[in-house]
Tab-separated table of C-alpha atoms and ligand atoms in Angstrom:
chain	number	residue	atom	x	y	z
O	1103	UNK	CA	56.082	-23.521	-24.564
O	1104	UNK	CA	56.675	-23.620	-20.627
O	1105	UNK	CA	53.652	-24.884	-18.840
O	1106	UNK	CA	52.300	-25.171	-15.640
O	1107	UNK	CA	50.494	-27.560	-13.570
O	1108	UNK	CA	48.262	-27.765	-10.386
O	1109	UNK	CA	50.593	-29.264	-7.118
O	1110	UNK	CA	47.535	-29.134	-5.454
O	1111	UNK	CA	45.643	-31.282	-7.689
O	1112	UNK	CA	48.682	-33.961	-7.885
O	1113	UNK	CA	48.973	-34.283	-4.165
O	1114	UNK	CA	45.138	-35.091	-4.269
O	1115	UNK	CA	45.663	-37.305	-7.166
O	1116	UNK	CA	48.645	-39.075	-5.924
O	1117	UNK	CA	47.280	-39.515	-2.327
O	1118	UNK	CA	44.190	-41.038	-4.010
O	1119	UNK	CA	45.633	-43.583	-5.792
O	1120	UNK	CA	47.909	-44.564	-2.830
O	1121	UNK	CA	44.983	-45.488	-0.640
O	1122	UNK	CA	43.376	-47.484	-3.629
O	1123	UNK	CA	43.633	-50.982	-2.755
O	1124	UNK	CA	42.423	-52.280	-5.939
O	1125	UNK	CA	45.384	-50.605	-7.379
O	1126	UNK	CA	48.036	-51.658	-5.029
O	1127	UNK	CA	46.529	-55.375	-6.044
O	1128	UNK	CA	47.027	-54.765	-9.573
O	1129	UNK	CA	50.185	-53.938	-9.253
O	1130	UNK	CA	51.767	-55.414	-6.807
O	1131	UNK	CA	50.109	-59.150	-9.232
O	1132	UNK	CA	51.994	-57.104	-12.089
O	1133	UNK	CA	55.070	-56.626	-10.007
O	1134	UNK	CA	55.495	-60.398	-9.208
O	1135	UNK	CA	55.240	-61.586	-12.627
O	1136	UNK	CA	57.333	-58.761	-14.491
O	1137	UNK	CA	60.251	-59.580	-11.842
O	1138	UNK	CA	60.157	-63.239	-12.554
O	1139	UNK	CA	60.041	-63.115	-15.918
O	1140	UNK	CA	63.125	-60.556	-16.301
O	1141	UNK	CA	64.608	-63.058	-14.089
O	1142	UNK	CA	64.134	-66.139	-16.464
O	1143	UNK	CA	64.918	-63.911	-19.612
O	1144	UNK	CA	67.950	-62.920	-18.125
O	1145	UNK	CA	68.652	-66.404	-17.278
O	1146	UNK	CA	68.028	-67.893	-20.017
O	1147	UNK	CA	70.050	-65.111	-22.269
O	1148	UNK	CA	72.820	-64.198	-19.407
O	1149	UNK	CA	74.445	-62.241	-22.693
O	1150	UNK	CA	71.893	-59.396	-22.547
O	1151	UNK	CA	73.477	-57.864	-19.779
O	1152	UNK	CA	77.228	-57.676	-21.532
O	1153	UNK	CA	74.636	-56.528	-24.604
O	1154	UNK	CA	73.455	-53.801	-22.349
O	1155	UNK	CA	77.004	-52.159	-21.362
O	1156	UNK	CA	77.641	-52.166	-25.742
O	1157	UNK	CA	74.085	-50.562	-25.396
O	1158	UNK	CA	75.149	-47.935	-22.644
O	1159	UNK	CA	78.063	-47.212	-24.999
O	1160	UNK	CA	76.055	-46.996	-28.386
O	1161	UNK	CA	73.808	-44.487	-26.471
O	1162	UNK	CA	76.471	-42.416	-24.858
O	1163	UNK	CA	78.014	-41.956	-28.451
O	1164	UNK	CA	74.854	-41.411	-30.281
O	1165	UNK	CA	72.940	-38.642	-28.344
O	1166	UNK	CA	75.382	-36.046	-28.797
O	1167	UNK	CA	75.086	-36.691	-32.714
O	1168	UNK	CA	71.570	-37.111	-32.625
O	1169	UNK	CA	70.934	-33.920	-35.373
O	1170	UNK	CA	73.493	-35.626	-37.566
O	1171	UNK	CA	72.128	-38.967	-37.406
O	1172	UNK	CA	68.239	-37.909	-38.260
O	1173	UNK	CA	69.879	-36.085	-41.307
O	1174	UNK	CA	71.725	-39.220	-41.938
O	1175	UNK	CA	68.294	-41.312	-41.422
O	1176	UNK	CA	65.987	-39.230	-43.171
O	1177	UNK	CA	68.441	-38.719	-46.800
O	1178	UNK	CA	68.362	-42.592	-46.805
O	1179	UNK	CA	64.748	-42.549	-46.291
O	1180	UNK	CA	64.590	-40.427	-49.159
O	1181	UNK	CA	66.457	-42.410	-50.938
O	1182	UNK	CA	64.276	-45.401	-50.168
O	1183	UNK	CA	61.078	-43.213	-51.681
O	1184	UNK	CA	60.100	-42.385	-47.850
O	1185	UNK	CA	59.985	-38.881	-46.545
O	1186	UNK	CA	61.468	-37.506	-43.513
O	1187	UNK	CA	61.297	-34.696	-41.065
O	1188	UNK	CA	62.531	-33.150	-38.674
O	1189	UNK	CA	59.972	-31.431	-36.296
O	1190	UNK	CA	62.008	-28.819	-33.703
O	1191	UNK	CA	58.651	-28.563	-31.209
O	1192	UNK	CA	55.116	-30.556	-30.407
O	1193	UNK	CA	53.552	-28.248	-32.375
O	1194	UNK	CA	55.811	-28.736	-35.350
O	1195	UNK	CA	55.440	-32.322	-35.177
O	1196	UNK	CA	51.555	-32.358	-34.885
O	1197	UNK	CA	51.103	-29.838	-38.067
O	1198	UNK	CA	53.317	-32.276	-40.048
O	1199	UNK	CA	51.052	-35.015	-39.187
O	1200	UNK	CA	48.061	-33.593	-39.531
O	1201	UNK	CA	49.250	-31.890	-42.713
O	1202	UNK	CA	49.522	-35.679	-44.043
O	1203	UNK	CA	46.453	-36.917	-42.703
O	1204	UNK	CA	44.161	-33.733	-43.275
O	1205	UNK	CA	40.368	-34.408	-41.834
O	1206	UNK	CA	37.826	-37.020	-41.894
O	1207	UNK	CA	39.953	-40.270	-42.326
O	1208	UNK	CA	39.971	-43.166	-40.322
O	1209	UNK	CA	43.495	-43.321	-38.130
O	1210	UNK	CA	44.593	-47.042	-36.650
O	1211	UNK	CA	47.328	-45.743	-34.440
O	1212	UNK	CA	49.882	-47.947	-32.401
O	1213	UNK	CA	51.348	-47.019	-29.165
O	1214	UNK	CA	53.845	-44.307	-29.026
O	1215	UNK	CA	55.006	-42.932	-26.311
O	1216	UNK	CA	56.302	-40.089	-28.307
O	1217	UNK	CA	52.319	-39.274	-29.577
O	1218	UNK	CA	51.633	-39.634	-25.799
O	1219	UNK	CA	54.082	-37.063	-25.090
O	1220	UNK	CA	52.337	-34.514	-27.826
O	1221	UNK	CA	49.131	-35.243	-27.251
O	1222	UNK	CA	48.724	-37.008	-30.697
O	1223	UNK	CA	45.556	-38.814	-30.825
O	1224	UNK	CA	43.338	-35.682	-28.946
O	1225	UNK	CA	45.086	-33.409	-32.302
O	1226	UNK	CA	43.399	-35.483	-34.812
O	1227	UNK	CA	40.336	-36.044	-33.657
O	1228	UNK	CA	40.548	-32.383	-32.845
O	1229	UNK	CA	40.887	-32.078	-36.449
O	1230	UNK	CA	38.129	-34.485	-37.287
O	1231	UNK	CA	39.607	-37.951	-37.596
O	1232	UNK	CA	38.072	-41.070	-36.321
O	1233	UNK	CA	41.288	-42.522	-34.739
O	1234	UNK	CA	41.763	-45.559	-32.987
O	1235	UNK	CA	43.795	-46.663	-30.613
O	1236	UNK	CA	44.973	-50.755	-31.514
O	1237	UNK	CA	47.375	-51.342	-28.544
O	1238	UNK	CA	44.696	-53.452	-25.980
O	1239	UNK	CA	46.027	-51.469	-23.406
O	1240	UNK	CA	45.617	-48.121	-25.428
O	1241	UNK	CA	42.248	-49.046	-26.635
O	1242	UNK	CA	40.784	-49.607	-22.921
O	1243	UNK	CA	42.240	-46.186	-21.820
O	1244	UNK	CA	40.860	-44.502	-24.881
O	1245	UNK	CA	37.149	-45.968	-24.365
O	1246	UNK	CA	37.928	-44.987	-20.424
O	1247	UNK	CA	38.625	-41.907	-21.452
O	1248	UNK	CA	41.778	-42.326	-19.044
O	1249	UNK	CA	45.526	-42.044	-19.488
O	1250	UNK	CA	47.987	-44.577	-19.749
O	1251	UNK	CA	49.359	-45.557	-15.868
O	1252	UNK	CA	52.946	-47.457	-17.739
O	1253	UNK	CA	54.890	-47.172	-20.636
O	1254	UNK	CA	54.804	-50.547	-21.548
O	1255	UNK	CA	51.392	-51.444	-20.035
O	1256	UNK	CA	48.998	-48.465	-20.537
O	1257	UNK	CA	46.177	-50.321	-18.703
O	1258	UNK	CA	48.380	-51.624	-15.805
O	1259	UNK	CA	45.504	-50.668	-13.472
O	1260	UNK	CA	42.902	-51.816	-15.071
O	1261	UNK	CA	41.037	-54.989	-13.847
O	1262	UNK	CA	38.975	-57.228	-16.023
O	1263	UNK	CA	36.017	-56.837	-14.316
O	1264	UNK	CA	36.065	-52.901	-15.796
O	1265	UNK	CA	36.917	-54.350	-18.928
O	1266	UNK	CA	34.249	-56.597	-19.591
O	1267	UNK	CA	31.727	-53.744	-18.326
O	1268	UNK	CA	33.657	-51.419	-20.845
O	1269	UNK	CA	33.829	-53.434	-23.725
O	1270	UNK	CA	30.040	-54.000	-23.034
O	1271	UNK	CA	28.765	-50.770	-23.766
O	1272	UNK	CA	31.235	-50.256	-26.834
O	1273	UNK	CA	30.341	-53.258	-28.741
O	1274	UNK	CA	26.965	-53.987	-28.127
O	1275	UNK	CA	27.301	-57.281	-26.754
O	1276	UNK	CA	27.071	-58.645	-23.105
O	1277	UNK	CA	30.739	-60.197	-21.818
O	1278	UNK	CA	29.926	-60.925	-18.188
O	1279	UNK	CA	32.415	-59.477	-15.413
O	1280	UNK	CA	33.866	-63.353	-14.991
O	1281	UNK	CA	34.732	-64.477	-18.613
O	1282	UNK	CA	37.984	-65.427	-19.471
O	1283	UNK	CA	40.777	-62.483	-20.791
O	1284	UNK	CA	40.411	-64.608	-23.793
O	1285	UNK	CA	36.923	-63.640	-24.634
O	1286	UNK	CA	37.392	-59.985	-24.203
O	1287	UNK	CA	41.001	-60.087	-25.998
O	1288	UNK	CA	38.736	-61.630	-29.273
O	1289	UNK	CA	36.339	-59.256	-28.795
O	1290	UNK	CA	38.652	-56.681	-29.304
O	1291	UNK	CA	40.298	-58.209	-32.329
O	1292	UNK	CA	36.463	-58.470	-33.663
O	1293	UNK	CA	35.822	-54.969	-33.252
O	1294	UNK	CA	38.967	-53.452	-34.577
O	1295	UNK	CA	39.879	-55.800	-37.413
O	1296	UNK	CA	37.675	-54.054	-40.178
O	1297	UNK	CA	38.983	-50.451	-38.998
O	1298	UNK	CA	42.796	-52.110	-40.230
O	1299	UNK	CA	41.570	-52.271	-43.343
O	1300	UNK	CA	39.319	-49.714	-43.865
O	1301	UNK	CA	41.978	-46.982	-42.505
O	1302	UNK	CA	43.340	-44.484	-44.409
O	1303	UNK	CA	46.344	-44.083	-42.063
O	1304	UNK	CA	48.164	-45.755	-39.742
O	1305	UNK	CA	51.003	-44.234	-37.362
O	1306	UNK	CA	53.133	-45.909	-35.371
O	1307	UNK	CA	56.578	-45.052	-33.132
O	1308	UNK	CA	59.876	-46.566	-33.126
O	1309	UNK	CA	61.776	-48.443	-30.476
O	1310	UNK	CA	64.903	-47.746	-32.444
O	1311	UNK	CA	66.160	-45.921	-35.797
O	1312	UNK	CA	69.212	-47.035	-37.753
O	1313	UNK	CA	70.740	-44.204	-39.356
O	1314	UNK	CA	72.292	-45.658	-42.033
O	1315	UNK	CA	69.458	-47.469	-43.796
O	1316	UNK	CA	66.848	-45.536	-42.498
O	1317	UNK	CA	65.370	-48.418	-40.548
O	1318	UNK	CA	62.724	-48.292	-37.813
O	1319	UNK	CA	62.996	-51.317	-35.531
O	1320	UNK	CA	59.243	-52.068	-34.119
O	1321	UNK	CA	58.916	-54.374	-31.143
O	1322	UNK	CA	55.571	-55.706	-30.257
O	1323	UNK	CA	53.587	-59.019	-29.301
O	1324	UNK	CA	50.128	-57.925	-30.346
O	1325	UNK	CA	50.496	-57.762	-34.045
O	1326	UNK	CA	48.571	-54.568	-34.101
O	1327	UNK	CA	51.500	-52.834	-35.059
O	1328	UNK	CA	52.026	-55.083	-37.965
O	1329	UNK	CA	48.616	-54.308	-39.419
O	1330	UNK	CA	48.316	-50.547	-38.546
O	1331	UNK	CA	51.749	-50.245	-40.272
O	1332	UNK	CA	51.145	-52.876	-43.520
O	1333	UNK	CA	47.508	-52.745	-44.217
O	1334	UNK	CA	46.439	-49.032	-44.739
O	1335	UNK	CA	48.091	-47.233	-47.709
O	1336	UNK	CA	50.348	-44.511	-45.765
O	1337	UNK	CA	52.330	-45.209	-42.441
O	1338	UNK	CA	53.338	-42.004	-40.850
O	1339	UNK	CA	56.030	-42.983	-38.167
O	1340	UNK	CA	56.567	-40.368	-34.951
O	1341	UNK	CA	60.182	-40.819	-33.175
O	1342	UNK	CA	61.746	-39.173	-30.829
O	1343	UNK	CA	65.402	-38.180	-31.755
O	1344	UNK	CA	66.940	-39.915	-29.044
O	1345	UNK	CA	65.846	-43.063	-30.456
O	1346	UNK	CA	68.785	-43.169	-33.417
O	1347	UNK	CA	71.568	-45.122	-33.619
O	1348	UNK	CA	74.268	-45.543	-36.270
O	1349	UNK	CA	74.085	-48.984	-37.459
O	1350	UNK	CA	71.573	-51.967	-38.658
O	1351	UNK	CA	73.689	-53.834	-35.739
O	1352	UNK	CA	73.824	-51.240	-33.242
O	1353	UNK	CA	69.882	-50.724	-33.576
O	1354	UNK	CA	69.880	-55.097	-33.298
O	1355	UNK	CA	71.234	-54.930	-30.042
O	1356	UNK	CA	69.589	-51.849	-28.429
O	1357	UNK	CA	66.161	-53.961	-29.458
O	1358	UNK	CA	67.213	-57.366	-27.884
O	1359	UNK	CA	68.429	-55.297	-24.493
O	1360	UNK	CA	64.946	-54.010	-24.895
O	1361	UNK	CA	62.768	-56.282	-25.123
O	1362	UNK	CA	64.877	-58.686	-22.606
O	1363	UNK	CA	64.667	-56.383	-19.563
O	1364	UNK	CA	61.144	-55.614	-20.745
O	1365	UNK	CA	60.646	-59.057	-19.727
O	1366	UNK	CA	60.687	-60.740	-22.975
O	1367	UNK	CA	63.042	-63.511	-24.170
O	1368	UNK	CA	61.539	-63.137	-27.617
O	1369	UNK	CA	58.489	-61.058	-28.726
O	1370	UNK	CA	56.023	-61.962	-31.291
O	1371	UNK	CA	57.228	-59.688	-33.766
O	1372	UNK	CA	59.886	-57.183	-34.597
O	1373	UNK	CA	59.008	-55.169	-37.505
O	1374	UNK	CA	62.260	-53.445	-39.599
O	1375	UNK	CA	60.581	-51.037	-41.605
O	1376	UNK	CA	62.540	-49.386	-44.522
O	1377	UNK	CA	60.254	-47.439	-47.262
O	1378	UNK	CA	57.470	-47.951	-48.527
O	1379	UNK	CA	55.873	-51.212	-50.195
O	1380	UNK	CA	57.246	-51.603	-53.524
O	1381	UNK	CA	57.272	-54.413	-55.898
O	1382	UNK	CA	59.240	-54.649	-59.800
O	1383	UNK	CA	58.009	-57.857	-60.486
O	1384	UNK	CA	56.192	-56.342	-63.975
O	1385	UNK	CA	59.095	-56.034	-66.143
O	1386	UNK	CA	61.409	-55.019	-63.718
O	1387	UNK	CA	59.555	-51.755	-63.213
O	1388	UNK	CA	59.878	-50.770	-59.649
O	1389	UNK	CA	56.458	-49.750	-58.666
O	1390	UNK	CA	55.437	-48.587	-54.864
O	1391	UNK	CA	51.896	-49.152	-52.999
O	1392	UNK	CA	52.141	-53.593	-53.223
O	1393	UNK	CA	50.315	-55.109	-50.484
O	1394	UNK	CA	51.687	-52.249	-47.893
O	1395	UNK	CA	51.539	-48.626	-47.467
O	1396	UNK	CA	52.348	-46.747	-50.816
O	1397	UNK	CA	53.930	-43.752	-48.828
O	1398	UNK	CA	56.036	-43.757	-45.995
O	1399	UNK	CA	56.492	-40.765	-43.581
O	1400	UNK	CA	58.910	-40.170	-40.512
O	1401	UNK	CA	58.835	-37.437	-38.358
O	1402	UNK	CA	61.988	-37.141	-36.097
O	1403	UNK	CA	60.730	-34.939	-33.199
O	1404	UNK	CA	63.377	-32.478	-30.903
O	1405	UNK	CA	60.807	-31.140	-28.584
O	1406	UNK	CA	63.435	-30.221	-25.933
O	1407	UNK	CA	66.140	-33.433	-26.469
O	1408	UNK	CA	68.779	-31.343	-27.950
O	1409	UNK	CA	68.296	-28.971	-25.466
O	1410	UNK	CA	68.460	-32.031	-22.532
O	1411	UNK	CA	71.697	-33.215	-24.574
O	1412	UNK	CA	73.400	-30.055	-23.472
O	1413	UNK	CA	73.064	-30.263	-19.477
O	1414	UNK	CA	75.786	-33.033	-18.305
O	1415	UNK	CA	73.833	-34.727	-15.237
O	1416	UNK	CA	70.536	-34.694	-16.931
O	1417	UNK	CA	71.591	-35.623	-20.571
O	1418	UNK	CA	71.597	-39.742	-19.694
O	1419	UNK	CA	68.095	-39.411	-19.266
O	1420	UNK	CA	68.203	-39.419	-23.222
O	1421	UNK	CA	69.397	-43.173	-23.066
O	1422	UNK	CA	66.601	-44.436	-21.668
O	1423	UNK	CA	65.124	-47.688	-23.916
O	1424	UNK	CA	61.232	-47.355	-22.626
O	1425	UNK	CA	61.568	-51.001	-21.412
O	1426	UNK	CA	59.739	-49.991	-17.731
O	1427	UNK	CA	61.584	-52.428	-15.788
O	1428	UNK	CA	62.805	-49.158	-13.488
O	1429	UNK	CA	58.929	-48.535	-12.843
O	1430	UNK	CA	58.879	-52.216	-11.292
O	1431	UNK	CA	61.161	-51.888	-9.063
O	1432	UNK	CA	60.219	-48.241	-7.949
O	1433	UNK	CA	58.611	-48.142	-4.212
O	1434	UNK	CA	56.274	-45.203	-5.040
O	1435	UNK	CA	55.061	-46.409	-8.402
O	1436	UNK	CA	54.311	-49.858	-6.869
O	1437	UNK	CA	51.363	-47.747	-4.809
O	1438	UNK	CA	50.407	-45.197	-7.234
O	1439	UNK	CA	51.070	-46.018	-10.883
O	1440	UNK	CA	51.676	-43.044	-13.596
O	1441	UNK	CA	50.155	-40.859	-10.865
O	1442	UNK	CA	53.662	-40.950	-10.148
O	1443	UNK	CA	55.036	-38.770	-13.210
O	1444	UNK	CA	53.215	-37.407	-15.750
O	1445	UNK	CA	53.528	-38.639	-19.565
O	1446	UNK	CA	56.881	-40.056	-18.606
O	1447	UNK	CA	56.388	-41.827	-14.896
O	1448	UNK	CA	58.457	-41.987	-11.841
O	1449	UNK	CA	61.717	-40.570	-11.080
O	1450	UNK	CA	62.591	-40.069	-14.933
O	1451	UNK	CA	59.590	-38.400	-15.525
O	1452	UNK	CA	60.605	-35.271	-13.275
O	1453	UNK	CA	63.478	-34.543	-16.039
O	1454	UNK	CA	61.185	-35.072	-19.030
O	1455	UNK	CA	58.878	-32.740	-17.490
O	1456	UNK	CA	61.604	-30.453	-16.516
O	1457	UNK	CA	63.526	-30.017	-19.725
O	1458	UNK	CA	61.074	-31.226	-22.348
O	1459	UNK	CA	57.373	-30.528	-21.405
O	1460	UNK	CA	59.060	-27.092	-19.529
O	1461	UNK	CA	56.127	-27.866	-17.022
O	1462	UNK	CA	58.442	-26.952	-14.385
O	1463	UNK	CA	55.902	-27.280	-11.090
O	1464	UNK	CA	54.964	-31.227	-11.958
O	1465	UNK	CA	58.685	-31.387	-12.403
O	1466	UNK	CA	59.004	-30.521	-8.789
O	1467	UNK	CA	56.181	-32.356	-7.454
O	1468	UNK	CA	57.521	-35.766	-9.625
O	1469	UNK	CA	61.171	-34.805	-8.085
O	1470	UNK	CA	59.989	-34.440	-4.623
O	1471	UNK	CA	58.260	-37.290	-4.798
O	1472	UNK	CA	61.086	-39.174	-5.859
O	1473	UNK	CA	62.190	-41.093	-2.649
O	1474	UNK	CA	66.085	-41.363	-4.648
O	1475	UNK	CA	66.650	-44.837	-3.248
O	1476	UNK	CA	68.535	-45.949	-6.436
O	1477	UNK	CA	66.335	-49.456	-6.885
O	1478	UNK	CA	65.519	-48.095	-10.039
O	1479	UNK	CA	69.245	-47.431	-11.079
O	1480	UNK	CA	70.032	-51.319	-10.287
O	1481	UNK	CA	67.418	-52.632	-12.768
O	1482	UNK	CA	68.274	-50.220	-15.706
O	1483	UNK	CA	70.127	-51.809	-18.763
O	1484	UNK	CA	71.873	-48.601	-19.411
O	1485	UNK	CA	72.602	-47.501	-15.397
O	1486	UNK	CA	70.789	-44.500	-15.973
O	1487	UNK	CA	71.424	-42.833	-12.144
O	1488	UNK	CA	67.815	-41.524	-11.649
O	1489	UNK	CA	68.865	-40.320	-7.688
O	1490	UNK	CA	71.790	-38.411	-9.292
O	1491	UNK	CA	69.422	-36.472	-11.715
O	1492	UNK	CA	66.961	-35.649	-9.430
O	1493	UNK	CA	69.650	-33.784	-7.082
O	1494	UNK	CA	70.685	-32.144	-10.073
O	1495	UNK	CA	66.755	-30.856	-10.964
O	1496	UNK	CA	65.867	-30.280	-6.834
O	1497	UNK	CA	69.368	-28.072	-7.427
O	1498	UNK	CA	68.361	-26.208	-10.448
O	1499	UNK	CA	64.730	-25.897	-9.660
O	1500	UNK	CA	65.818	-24.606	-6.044
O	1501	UNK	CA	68.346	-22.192	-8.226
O	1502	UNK	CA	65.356	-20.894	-10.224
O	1503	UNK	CA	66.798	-22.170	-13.417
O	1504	UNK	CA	63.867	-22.755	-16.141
O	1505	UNK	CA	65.930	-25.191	-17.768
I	40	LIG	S1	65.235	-45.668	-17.171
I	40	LIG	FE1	66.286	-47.626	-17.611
I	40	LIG	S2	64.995	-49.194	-16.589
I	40	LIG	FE2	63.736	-47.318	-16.774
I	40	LIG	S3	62.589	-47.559	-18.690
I	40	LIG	FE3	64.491	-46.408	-19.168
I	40	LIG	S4	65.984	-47.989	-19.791
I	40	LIG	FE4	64.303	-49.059	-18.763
């Protein structure tokens, strides 16, 4: 469905936040430490960047069999007493899901950029869900009633000052502006921990998809993901195509590149998740529904990436891992956050506006904006050329192509 958006409201929008000094301060304090730690990951593991040329090359032969390699993913699924879809559009993808969940249930979702990108969370409360959000980052912007400003960290421009006054009013219980993170971190984990267990659902994304076994590869520090994906009885998974690889191995090493430049040496967790819980420890009897989810859903969602496959400039944008380290290094971003871009942010945004949202006006505004000074390009694992694409988009969108 090709959309439009409001330049004029942008300009406003992205103006604003560039003469917001609280901003600038919370990112440019985000900046500092997200450089330094890449630096000390990268230091410490100086074989993530050979990793991250295997990556490049995993990717580049991957995305054009991207169709194959869901089919691939979701008969092994099968096999493994999962389901799996394919969804061709948004809308495809959100009737599946909500087809699953149906209405009044109780949703613990973690983040996915993927449900960011089809509005996920607004369709099932639409539909009358309670849903939660049980990223920290996610949860503030929910209870803001904001949008995520990073991929990696929704809340980016958040200080804790607003969070103590927000979590406040939600749970009924004074946390002055000045208490430590740590107070308002367990007052989080004290407000969300019964909705874990008492969910009927819980959805998650993917960092990365191994065709062969079927396996999603879940990176996180939180543990959120963990519980929204063991403790209620189905786990309904939403992945974008692009994220499949061939192999167990391959799908390894496009999660340690990850999580490395994301400024990790190690997370907390990475979940491989298979099928659903199953135990045959009663006479050998193979029974699903143990301690974990009895059913076991995965959507693999098109929405425009086969179509972004197809166009040769534009098609790397497919091989992007979601680690964010191009947003840290980005000039604009570091003054105006995801006011730069849209559900996707900066420079990389304009082509996942372009091609897959088909909001072709924020696609200008997001290319124009781009200043295509190539930091961005340095920092990516997989040397996606962000000033090359945007020539390319400026060219077709001066051309009048609708891509
Ligand atoms: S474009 Fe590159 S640096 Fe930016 S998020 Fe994607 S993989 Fe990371």
């Amino acid at each position: 469905m090709k959309k439009t958006s409001d330049f004029k409201s942008y300009k406003k929008e992205i103006m604003g936040a560039a003469h917001d000094d609280r901003l600038r301060l919370a990112l440019s304090r985000a900046i500092k430490s997200f450089r330094s730690n890449v630096k000390n990951a990268l230091e410490k593991f100086p074989h993530t960047v050979e990793m991250a040329e295997e990556v490049l090359k995993i990717k580049e032969a991957s995305i054009p069999r991207m169709e194959e390699l869901a089919r691939q993913a979701i008969a092994t699924i099968e096999e493994n007493n999962g389901r799996g879809y394919i969804a061709r559009t948004a809308d495809e993808a959100l009737e599946i899901i909500a087809d699953l969940t149906g209405t009044k249930k109780l949703v613990v979702k973690g983040k996915t950029m993927t449900g960011e990108e089809i509005g996920l969370r607004e369709y099932l409360e639409d539909k009358g869900n309670e849903v939660y959000e049980t990223d920290l980052g996610e949860f503030i912007i929910q209870k803001m009633g904001s949008r995520p400003m990073h991929i990696l960290s929704p809340s980016i421009h958040v200080p804790r000052e607003d969070v103590a006054r927000l979590f406040s009013k939600i749970m009924g219980q004074e946390i002055a502006p000045d208490s430590d993170i740590a107070d308002m971190v367990a007052a989080a984990r004290e407000y969300l921990r019964d909705k874990f267990f008492r969910a009927d659902i819980g959805i998650s994304g993917a960092n990365v998809v191994a065709a062969e076994t079927g396996t999603l590869f879940i990176i996180e520090n939180e543990g959120n993901i963990r519980l929204a994906t063991g403790a209620p009885p189905v786990h309904i998974a939403l992945v974008g195509m692009e994220k499949l690889v061939p192999s167990l191995g391959d799908a390894y090493k496009v999660s340690e590149v990850t999580w490395r430049y994301a400024n990790y040496t190690i997370p907390s967790y990475v979940s491989l998740v298979s099928g659903p819980s199953k135990t045959g420890d009663i006479e050998k009897v193979t029974t699903y529904g143990a301690h974990g989810p009895r059913e076991f859903h995965v959507i693999f969602l098109d929405g425009g990436r086969t179509r972004l496959a197809k166009y040769p400039r534009l098609a790397q944008a497919l091989y992007c891992l979601r680690c964010g380290g191009c947003l840290y290094e980005c000039p604009v971003f570091a003054v105006t956050a995801g006011h730069f871009g849209d559900k996707y942010f900066a420079g990389i945004g304009a082509v996942w506006a372009a091609i897959v949202d088909e909001d072709m006006e924020k696609a200008a505004s997001i290319a124009y904006t781009c200043l295509t000074c190539g930091r961005c390009r340095e920092r990516c694992p997989v040397k996606i050329d962000v000033p090359e694409m945007i020539i390319e988009l400026r060219k077709l969108l001066a051309e009048g192509d609708s891509a």
